[in-house]
Coordinates of N, CA, C and O and ligand atoms in Angstrom, one line a residue:
X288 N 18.3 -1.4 0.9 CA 19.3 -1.2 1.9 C 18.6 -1.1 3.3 O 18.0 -0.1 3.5
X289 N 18.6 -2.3 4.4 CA 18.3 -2.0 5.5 C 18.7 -1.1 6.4 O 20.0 -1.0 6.6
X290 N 18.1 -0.4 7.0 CA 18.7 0.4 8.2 C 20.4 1.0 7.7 O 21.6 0.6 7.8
X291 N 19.8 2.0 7.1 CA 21.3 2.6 6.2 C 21.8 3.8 7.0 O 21.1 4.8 7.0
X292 N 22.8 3.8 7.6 CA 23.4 4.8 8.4 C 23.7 6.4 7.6 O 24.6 6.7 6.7
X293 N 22.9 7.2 8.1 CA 22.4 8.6 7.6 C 23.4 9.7 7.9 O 23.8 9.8 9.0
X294 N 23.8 10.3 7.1 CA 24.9 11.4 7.3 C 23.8 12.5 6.8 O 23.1 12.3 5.8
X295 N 23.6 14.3 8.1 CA 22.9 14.9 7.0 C 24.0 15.8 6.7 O 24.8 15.8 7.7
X296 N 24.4 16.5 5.8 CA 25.5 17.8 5.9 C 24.6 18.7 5.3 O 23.7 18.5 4.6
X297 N 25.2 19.9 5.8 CA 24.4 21.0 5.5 C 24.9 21.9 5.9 O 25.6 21.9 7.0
X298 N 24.8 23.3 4.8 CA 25.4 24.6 5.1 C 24.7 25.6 5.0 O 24.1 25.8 3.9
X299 N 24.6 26.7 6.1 CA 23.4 27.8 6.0 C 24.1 29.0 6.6 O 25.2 28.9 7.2
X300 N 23.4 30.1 6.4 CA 23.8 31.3 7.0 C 22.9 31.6 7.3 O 23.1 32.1 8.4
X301 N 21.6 31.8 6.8 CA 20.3 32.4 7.7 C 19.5 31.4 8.5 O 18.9 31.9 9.5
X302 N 19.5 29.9 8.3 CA 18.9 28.7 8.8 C 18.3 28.2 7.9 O 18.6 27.0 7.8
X303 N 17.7 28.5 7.2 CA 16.6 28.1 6.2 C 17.0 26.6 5.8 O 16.2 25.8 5.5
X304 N 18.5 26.4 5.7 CA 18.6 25.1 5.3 C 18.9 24.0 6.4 O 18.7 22.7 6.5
X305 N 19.3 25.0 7.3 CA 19.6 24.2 8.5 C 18.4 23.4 9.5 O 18.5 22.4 10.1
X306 N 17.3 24.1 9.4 CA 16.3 24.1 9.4 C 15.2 22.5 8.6 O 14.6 21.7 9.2
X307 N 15.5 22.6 7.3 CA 15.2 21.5 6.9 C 16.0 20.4 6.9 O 15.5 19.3 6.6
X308 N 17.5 20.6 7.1 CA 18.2 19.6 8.1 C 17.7 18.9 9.0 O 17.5 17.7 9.0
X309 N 17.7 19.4 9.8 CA 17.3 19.0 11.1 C 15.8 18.4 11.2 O 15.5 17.6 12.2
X310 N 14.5 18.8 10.0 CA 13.7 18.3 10.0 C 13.6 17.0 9.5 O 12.6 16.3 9.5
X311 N 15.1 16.9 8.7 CA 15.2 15.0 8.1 C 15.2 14.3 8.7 O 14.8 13.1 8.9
X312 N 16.4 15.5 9.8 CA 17.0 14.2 11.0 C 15.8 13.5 12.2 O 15.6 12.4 12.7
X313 N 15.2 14.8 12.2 CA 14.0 14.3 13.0 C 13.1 13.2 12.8 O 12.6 12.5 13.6
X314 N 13.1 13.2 11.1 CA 12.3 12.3 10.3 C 12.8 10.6 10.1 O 12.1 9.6 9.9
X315 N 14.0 10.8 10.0 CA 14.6 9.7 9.6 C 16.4 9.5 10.7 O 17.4 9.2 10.2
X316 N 16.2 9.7 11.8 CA 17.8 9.8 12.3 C 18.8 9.8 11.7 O 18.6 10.0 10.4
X317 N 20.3 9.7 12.2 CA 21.2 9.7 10.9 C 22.0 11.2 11.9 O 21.5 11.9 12.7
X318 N 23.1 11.3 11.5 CA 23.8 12.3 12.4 C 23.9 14.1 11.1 O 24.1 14.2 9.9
X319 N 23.7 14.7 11.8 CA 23.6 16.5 11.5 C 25.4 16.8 11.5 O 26.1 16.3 12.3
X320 N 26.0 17.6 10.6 CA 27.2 18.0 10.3 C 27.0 19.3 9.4 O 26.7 19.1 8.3
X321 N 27.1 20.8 9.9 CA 27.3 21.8 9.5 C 28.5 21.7 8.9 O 29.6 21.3 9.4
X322 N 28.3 22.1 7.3 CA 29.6 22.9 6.9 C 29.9 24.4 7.4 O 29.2 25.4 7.4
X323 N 31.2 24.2 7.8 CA 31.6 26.0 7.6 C 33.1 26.2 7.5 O 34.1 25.6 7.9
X324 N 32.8 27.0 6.9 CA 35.0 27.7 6.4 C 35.6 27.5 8.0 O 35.0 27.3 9.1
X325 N 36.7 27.7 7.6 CA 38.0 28.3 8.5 C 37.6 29.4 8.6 O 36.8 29.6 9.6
X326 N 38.0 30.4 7.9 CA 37.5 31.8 7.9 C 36.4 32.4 8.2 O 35.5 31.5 8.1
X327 N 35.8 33.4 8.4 CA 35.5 33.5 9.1 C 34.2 34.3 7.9 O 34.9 35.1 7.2
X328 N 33.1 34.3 7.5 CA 32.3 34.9 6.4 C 31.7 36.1 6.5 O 30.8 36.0 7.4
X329 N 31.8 37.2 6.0 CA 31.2 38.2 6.2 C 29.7 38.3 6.4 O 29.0 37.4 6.0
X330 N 29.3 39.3 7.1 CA 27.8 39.3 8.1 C 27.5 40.0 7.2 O 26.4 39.6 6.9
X331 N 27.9 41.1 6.2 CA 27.3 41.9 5.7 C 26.9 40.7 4.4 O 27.5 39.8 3.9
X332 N 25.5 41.4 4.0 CA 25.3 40.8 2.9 C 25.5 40.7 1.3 O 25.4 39.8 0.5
X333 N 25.6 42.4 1.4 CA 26.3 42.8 0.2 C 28.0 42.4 -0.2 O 28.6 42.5 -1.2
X334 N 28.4 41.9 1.0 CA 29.9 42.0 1.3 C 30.3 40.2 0.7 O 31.3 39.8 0.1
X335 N 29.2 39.2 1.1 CA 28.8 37.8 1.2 C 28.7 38.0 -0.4 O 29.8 37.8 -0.9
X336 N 27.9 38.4 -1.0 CA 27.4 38.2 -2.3 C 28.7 38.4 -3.4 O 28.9 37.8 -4.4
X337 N 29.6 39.6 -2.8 CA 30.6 40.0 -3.5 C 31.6 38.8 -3.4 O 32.0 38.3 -4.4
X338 N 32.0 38.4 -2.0 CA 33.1 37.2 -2.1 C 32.3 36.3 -2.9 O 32.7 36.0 -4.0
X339 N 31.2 35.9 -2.5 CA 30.7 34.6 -3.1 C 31.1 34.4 -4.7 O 31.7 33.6 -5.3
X340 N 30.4 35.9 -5.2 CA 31.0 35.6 -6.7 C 32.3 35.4 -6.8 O 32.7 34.3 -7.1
X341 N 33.1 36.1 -6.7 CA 34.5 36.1 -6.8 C 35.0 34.8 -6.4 O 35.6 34.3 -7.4
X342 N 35.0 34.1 -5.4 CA 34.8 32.6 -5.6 C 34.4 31.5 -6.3 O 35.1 30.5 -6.3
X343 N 33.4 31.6 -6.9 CA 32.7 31.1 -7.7 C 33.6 31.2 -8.9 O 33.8 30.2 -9.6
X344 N 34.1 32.6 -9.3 CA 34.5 33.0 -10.5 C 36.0 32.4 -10.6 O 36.4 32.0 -11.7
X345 N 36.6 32.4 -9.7 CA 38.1 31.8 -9.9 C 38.2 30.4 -9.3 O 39.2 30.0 -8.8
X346 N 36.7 29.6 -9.3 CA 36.5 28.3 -8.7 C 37.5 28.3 -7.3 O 38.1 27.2 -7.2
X347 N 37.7 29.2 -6.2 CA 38.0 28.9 -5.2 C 37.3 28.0 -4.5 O 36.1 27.9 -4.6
X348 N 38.0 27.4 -3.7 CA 37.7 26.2 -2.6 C 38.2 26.6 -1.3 O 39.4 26.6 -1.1
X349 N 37.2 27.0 -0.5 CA 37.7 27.7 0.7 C 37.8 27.0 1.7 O 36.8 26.3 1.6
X350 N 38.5 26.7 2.8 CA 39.2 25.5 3.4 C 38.2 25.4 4.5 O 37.7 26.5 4.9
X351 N 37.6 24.2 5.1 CA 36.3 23.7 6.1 C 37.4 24.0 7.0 O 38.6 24.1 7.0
X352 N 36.2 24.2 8.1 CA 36.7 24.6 9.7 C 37.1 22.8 10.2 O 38.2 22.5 10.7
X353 N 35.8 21.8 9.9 CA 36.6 20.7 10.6 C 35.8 19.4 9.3 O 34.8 19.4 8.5
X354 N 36.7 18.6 9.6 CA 36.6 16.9 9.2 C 35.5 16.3 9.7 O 34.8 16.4 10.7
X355 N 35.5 15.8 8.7 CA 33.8 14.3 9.4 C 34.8 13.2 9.5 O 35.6 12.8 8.6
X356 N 34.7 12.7 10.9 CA 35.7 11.1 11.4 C 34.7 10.2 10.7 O 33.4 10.2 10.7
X357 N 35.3 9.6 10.3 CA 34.7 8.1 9.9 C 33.5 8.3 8.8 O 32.3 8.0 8.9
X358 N 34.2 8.8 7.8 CA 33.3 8.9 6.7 C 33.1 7.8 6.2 O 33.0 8.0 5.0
X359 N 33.1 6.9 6.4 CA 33.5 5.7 5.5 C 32.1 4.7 5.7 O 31.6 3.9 5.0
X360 N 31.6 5.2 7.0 CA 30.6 4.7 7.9 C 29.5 5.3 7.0 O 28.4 4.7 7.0
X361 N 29.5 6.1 6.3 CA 27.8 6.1 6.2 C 27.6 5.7 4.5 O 28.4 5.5 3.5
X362 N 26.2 5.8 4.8 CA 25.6 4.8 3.4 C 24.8 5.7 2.9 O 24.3 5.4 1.8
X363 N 24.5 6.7 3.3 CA 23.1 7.4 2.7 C 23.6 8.7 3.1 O 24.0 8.6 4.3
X364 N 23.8 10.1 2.5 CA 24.1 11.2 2.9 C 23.3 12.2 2.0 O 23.3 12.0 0.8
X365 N 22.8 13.2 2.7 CA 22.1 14.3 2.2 C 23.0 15.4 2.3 O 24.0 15.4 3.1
X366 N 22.5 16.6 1.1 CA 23.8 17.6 1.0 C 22.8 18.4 1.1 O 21.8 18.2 0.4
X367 N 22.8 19.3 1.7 CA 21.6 20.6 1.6 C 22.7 21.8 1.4 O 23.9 22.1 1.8
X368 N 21.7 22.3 0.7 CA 22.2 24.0 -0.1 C 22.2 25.2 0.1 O 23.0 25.1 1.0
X369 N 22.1 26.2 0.0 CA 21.1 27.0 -0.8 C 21.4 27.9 -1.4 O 22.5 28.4 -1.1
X370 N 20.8 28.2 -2.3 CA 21.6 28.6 -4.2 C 22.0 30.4 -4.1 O 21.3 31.5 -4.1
X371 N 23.1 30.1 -4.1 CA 24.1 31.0 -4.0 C 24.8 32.0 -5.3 O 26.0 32.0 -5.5
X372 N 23.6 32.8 -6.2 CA 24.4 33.1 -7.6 C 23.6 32.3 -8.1 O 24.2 32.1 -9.2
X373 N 22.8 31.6 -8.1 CA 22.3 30.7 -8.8 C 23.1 29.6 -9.0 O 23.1 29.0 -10.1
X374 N 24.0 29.3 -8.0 CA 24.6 27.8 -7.8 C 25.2 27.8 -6.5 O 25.1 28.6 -5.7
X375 N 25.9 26.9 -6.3 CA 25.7 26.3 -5.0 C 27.3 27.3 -4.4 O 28.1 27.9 -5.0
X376 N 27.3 27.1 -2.8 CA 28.4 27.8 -2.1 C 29.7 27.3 -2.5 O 29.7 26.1 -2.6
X377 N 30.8 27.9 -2.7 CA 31.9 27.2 -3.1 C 32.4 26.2 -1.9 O 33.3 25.4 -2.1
X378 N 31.8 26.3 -0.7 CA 32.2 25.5 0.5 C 31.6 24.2 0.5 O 32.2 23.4 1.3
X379 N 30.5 23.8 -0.2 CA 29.7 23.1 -0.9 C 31.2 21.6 -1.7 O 31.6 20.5 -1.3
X380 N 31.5 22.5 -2.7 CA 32.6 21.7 -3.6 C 33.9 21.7 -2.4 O 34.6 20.7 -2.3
X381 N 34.1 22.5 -1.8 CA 35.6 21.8 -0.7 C 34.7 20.5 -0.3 O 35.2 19.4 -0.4
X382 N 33.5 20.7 0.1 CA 33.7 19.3 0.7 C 33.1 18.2 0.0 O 32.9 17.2 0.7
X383 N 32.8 18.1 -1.3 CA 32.9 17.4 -2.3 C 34.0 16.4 -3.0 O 34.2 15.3 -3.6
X384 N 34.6 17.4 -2.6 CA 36.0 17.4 -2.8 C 36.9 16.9 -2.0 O 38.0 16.8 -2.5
X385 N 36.8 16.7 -0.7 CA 37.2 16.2 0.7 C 37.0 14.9 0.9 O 37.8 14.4 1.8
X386 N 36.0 14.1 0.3 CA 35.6 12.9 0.5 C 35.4 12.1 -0.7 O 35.4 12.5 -1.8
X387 N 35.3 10.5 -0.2 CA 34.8 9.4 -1.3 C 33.5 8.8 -2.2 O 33.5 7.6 -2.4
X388 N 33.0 9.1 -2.4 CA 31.2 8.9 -2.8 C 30.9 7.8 -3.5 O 29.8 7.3 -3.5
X389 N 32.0 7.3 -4.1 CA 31.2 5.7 -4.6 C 30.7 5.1 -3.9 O 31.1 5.2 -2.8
X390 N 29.2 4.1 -4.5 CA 29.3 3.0 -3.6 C 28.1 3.8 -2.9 O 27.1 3.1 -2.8
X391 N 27.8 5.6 -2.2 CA 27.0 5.8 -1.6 C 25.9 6.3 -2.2 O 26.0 6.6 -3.4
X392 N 24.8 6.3 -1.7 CA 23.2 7.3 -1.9 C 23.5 8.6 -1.5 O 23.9 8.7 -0.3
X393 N 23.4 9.5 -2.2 CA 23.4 11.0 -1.9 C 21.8 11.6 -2.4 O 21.2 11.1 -3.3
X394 N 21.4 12.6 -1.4 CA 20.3 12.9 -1.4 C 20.6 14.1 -1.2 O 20.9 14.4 0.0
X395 N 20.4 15.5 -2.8 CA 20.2 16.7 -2.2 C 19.4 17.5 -2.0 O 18.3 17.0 -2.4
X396 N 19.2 19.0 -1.1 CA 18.0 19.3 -1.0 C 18.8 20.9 -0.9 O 20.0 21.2 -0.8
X397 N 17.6 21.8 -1.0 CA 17.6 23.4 -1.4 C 17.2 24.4 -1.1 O 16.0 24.6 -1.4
X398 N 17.8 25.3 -0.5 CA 16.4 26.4 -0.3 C 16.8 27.5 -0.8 O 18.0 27.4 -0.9
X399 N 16.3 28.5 -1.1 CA 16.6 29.5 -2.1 C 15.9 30.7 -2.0 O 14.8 30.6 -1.3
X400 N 16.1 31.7 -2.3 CA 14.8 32.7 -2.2 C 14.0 33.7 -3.3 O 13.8 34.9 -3.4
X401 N 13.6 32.0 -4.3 CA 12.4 31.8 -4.9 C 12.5 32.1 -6.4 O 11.6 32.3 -7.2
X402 N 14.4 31.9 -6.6 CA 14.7 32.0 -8.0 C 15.0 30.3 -8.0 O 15.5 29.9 -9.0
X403 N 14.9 29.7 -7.3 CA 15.0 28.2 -8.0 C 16.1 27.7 -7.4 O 16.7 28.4 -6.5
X404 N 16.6 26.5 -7.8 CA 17.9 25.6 -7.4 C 19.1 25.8 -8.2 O 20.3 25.3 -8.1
X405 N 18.5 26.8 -9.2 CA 19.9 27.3 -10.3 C 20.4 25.8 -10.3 O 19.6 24.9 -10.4
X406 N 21.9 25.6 -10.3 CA 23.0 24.4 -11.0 C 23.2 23.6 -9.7 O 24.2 22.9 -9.6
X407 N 22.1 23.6 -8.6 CA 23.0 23.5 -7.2 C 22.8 21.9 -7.6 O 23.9 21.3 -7.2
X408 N 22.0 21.1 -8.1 CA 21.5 19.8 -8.1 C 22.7 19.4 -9.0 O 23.5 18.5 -8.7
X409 N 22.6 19.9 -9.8 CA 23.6 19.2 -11.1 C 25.1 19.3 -10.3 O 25.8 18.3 -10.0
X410 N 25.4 20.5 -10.1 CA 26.7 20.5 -9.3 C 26.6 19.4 -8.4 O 27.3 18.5 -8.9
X411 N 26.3 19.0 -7.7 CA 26.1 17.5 -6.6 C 26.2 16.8 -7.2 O 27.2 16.1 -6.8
X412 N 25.5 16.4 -8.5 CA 25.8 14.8 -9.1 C 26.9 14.9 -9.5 O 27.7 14.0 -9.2
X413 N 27.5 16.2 -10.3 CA 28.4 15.6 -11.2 C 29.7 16.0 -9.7 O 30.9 15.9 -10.2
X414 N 29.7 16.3 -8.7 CA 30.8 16.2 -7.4 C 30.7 15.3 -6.5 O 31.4 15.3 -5.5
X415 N 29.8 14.1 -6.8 CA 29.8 13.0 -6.0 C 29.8 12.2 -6.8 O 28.9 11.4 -6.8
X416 N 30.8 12.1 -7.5 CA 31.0 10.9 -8.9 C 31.3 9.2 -8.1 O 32.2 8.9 -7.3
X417 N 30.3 8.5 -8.6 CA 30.6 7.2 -8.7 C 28.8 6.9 -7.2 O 28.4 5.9 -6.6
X418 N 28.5 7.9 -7.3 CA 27.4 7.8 -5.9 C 26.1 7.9 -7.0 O 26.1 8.7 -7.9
X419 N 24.8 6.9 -6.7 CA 23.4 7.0 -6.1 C 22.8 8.2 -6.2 O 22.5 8.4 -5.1
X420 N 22.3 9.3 -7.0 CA 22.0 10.6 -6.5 C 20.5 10.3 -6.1 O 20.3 9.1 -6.0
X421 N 20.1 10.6 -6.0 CA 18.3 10.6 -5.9 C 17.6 11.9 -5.9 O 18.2 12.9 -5.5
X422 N 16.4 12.1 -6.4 CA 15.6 12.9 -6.7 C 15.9 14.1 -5.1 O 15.9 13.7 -3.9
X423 N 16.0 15.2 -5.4 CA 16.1 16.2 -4.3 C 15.2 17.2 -4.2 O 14.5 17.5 -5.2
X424 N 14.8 18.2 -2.7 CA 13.9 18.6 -2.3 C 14.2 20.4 -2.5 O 15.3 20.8 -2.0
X425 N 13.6 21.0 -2.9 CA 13.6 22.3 -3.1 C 12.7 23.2 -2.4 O 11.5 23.1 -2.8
X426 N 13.0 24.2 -1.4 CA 11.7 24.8 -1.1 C 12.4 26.2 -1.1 O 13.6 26.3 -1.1
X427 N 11.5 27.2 -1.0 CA 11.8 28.8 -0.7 C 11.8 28.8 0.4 O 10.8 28.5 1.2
X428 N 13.8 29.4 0.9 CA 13.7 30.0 2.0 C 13.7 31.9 2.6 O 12.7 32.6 2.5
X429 N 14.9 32.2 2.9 CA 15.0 33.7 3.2 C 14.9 34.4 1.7 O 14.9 33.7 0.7
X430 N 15.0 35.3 1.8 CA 15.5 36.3 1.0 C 15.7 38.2 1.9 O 15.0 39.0 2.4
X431 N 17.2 37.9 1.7 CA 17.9 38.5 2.4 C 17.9 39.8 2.1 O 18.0 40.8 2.9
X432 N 17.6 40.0 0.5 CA 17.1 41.3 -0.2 C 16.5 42.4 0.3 O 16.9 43.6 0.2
X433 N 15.1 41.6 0.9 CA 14.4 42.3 1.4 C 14.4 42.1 3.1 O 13.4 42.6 3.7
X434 N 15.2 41.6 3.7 CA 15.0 41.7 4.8 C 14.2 40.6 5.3 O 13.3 40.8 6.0
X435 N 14.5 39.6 5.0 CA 13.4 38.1 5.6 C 15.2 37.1 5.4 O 16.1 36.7 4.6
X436 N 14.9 37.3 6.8 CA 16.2 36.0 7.5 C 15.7 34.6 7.2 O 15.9 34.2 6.0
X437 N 15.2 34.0 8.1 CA 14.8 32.8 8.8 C 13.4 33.2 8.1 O 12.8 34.2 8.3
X438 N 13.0 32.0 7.1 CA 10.9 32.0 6.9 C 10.9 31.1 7.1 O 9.7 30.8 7.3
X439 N 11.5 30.2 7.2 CA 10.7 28.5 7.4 C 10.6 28.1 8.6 O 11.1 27.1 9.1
X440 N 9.8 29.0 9.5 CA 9.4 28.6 11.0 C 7.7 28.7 11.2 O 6.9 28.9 10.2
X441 N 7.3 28.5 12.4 CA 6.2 28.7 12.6 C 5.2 27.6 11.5 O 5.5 26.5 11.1
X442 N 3.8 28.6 11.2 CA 2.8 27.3 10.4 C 3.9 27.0 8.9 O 3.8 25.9 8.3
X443 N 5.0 28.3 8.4 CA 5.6 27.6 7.3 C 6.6 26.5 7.4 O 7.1 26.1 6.4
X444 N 6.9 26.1 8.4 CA 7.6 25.0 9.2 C 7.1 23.6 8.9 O 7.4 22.5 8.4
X445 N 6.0 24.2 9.8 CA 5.0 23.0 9.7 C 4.3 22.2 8.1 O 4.0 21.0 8.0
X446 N 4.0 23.1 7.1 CA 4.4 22.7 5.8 C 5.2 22.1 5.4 O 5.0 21.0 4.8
X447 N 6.4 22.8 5.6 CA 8.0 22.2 5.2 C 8.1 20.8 5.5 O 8.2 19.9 4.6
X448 N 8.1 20.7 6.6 CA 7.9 19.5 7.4 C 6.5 18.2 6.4 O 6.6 17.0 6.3
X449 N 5.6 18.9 6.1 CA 4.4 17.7 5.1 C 5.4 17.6 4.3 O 5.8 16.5 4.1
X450 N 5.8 18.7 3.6 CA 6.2 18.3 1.9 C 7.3 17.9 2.2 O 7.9 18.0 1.1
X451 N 8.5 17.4 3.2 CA 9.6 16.4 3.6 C 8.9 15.6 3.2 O 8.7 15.3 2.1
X452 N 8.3 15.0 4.3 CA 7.3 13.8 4.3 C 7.0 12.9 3.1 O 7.3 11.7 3.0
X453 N 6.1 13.8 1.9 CA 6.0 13.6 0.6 C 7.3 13.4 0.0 O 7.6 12.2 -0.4
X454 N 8.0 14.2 -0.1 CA 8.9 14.0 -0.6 C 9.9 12.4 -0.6 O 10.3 11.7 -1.5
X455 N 10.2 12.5 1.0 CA 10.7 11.4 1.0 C 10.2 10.0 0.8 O 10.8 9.0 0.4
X456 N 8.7 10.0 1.1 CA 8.3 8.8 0.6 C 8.2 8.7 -1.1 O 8.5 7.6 -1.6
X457 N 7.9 9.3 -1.5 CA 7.8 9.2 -3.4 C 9.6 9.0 -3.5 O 9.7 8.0 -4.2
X458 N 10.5 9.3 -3.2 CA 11.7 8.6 -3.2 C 12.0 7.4 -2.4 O 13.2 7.2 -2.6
X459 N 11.8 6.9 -2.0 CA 11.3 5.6 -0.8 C 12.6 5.3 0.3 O 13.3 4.3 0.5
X460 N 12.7 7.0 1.0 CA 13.8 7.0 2.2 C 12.4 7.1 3.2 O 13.1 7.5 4.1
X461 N 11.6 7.1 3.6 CA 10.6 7.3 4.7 C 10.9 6.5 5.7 O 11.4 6.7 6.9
X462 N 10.5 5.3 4.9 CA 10.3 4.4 6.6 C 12.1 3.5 6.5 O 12.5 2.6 7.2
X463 N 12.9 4.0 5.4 CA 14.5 3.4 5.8 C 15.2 3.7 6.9 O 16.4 3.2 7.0
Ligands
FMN191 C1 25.4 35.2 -1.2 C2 23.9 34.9 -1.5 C3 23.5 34.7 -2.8 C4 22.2 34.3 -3.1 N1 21.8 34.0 -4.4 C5 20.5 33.6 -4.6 C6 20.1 33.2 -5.9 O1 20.9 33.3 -6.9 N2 18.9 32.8 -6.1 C7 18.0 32.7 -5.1 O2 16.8 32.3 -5.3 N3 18.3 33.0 -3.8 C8 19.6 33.4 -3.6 N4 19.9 33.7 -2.3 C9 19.0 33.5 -1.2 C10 19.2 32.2 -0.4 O3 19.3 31.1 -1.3 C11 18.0 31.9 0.5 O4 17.8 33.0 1.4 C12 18.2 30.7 1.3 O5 17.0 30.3 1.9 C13 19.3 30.9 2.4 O6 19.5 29.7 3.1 P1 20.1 29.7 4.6 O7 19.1 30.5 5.4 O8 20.2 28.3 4.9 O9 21.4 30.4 4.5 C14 21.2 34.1 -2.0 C15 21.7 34.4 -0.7 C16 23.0 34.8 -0.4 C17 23.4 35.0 1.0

C-alpha cells in the first residue's frame, strides 16, 4: 500500500499511551484522535478501578465524547491501550463498535503496568472484524499503585521511541 493515510486512536489517563501515540505520529504522520467518554471519569483511582470492573462485568459501552469525520478516509489505523483488569477499557469497544473495519490495517499497541497486555490484543482482532490486524507493540507504562503516573518520559522515552522504531520496521510500516 503506498502512502496509506494513518489514523492513530488512542486512550490514556496517565499518558503512557498517549505518549507512544504521538511517538508513531512523529514516526510515521497520519492524524492523533484521543478517545474519551461523555462522562466525565473519576480521578480517583480506586474509584476508576471499581467503575472499570463493573463495566467490563455487565459489558457496558460508555458513550464517546466526539466522532471521527470521515472515517472512511483512512487505510491504516492504530488502536492503543492500556490493560485495564487485564483487558482493554470498555471505551475501547464503544468505538469498535462505532465504526467499519473491513478492507483496513489495524495496528495495536499497549501499555500496562508490567502485568502484560492481558486480552487487550485479542479483543482488537476479534472488534475490528473483516480488518488486517498486524503484529502489536507492548511496553510498561505507569503503575498507579504505587504512585508512578507518567514513566515513559525522559531517557525511558527515548527507548520507547528505539523499540517503536524496531518494531515497526519488523512489521514493515517504517518507511510507509
Ligand atoms: C483502572 C485501571 C486498571 C489497570 N489494570 C491493570 C492491569 O490489569 N494490569 C496491568 O499491568 N496494569 C494495569 N493498570 C495500569 C495501566 O495499564 C498502566 O499504568 C498504563 O501505562 C496506563 O496507561 P495511560 O498512562 O495511558 O493511562 C491499570 C490502570 C488502571 C487505571
Amino acid at each position: 500500500m503506498g502512502n496509506p493515510k494513518t489514523l492513530i486512536v488512542y486512550y490514556s489517563r496517565t499518558g503512557n499511551t498517549k505518549v507512544v501515540a504521538e511517538l508513531i505520529q512523529e514516526k510515521l504522520g497520519g492524524d492523533l484522535f484521543q478517545i474519551e467518554t461523555q462522562e466525565k471519569r473519576p480521578s480517583n483511582y480506586r474509584k476508576e478501578v471499581e467503575q472499570n470492573e463493573e463495566e467490563q462485568e455487565g459489558n457496558v459501552l460508555p458513550e464517546l465524547k466526539s466522532k471521527i469525520s470521515n472515517f472512511n478516509q483512512y487505510d491504516r489505523i492504530f488502536i492503543g491501550a492500556p490493560t485495564w483488569n487485564m483487558a482493554l477499557p470498555q471505551a475501547i469497544l464503544t468505538f469498535m463498535d462505532s465504526y467499519e473495519f473491513a478492507g483496513k490495517t489495524v495496528i495495536p499497541f499497549n501499555t500496562n503496568g508490567g502485568y502484560g497486555t492481558g486480552s487487550t490484543f485479542n479483543q482488537i482482532k476479534f472488534g475490528v472484524q473483516g480488518a488486517e490486524v498486524l503484529d502489536g507493540y507492548s511496553v510498561k507504562g505507569g503503575e498507579e499503585t504505587n504512585g508512578t503516573l507518567l514513566a515513559i518520559e525522559g531517557e525511558r522515552k527515548v527507548e520507547v521511541s528505539r523499540e517503536i522504531d524496531t518494531w515497526l520496521e519488523k512489521i514493515g510500516q517504517l518507511n510507509n
